mmCIF file with all atom_site columns, C-alpha atoms in Angstrom:
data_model
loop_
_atom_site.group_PDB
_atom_site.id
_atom_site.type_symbol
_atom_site.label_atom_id
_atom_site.label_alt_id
_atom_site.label_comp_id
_atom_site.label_asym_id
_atom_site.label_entity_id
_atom_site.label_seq_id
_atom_site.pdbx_PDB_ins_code
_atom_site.Cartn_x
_atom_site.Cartn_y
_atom_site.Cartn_z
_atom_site.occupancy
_atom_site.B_iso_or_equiv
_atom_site.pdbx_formal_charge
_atom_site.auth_seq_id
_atom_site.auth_comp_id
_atom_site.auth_asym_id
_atom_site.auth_atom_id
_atom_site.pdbx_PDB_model_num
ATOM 1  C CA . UNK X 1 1  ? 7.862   11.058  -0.232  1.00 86.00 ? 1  UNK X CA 1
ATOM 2  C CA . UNK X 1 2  ? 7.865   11.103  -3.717  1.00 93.00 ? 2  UNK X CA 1
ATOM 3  C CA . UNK X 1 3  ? 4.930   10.372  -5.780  1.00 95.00 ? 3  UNK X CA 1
ATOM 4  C CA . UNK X 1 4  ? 6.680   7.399   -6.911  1.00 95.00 ? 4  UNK X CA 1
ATOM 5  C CA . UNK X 1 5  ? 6.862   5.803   -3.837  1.00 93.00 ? 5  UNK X CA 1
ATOM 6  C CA . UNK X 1 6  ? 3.218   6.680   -3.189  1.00 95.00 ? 6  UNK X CA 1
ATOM 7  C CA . UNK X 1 7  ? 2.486   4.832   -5.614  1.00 95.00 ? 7  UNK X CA 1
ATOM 8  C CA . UNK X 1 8  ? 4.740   1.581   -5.278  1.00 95.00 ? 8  UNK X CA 1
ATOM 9  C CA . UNK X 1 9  ? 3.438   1.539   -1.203  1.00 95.00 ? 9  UNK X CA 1
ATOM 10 C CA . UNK X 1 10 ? -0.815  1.934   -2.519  1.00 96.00 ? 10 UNK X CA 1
ATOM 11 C CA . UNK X 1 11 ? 0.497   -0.943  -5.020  1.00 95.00 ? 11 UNK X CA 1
ATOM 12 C CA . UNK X 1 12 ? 1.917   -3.417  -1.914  1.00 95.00 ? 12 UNK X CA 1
ATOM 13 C CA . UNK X 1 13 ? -0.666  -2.720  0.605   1.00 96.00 ? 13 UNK X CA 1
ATOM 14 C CA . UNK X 1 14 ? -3.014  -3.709  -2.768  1.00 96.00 ? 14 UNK X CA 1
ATOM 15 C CA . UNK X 1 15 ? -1.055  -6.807  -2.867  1.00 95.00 ? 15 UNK X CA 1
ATOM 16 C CA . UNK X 1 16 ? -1.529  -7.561  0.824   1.00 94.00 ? 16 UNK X CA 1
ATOM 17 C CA . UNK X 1 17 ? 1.653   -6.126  2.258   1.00 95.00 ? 17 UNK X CA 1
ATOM 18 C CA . UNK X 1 18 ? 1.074   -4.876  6.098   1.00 95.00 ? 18 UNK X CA 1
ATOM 19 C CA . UNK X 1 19 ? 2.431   -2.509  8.400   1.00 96.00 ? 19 UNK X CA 1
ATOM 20 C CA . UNK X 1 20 ? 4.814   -4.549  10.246  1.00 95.00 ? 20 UNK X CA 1
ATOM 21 C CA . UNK X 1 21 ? 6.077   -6.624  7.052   1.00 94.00 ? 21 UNK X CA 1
ATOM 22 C CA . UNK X 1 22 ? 6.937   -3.197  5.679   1.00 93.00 ? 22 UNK X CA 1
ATOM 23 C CA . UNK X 1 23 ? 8.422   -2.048  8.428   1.00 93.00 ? 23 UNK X CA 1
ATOM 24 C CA . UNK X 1 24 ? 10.607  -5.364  8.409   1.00 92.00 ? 24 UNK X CA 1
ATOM 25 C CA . UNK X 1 25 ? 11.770  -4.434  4.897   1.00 88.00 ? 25 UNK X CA 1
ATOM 26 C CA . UNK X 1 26 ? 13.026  -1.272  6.549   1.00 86.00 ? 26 UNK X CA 1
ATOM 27 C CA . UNK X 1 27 ? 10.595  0.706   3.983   1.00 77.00 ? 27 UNK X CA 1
ATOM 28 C CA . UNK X 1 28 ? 8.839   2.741   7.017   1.00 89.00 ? 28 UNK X CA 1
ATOM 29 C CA . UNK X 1 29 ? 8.105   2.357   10.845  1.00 95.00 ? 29 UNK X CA 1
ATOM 30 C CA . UNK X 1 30 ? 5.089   0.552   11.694  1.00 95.00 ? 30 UNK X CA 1
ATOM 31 C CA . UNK X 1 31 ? 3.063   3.762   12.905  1.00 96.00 ? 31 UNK X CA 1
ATOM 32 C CA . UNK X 1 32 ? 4.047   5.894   9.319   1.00 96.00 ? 32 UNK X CA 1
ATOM 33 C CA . UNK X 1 33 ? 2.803   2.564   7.576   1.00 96.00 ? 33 UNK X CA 1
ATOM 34 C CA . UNK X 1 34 ? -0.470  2.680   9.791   1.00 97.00 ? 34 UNK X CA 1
ATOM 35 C CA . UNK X 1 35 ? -0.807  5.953   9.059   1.00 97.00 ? 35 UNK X CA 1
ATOM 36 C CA . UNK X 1 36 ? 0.142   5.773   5.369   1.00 97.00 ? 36 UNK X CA 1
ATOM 37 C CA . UNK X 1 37 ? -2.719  2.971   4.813   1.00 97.00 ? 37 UNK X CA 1
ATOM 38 C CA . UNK X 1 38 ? -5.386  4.980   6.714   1.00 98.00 ? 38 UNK X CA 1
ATOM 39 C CA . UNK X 1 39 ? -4.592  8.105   4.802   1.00 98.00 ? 39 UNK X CA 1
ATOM 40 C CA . UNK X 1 40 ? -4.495  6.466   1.663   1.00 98.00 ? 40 UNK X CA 1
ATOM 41 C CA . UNK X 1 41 ? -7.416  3.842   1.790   1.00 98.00 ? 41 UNK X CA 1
ATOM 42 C CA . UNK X 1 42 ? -9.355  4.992   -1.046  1.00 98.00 ? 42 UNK X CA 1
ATOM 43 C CA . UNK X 1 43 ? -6.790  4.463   -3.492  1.00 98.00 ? 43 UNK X CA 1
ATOM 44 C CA . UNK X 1 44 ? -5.356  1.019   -1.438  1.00 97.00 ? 44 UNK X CA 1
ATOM 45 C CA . UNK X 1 45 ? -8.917  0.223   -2.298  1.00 97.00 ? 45 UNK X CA 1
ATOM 46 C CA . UNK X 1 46 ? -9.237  1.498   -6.129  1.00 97.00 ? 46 UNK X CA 1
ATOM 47 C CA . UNK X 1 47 ? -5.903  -0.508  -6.708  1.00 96.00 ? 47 UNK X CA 1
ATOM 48 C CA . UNK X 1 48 ? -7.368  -3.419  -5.415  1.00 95.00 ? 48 UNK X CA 1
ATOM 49 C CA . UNK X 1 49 ? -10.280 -3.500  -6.738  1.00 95.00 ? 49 UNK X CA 1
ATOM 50 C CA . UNK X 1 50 ? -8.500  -2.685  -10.359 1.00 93.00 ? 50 UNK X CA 1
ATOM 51 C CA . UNK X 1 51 ? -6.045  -6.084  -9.780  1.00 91.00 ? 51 UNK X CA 1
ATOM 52 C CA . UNK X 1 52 ? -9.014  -8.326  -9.167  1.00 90.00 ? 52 UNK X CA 1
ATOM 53 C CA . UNK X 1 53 ? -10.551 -7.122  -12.401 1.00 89.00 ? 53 UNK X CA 1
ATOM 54 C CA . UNK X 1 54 ? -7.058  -8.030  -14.032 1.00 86.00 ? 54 UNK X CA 1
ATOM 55 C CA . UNK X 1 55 ? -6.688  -11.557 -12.629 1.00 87.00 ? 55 UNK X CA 1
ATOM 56 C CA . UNK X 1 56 ? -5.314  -10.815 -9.725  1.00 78.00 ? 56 UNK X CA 1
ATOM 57 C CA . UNK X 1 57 ? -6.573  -12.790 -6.630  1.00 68.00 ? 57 UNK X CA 1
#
């Protein structure tokens, strides 16, 4: 996985995106999203936490 696409996945579970919505994009299977968000739920956090402070809601 590029970092890239790190990235872009930390930014859609920010926006609310699940495991099974990815998976029904075809982006990843539903356990590799699972695993994905728990591995990377420090910076799922930091992003969303940096989107509220922009306006985001």
């Amino acid at each position: 996985m590029t970092e890239q696409t790190k990235l872009e996945l930390i930014k859609s579970f920010a926006y609310g995106a699940t495991p099974q919505s990815l998976n029904e994009v075809g982006r990843l299977t539903i356990q590799e999203a699972e695993a994905f968000q728990k591995e990377n739920a420090a910076e799922i956090e930091e992003k969303k936490k940096e989107l509220t402070e922009g306006g985001w809601k």
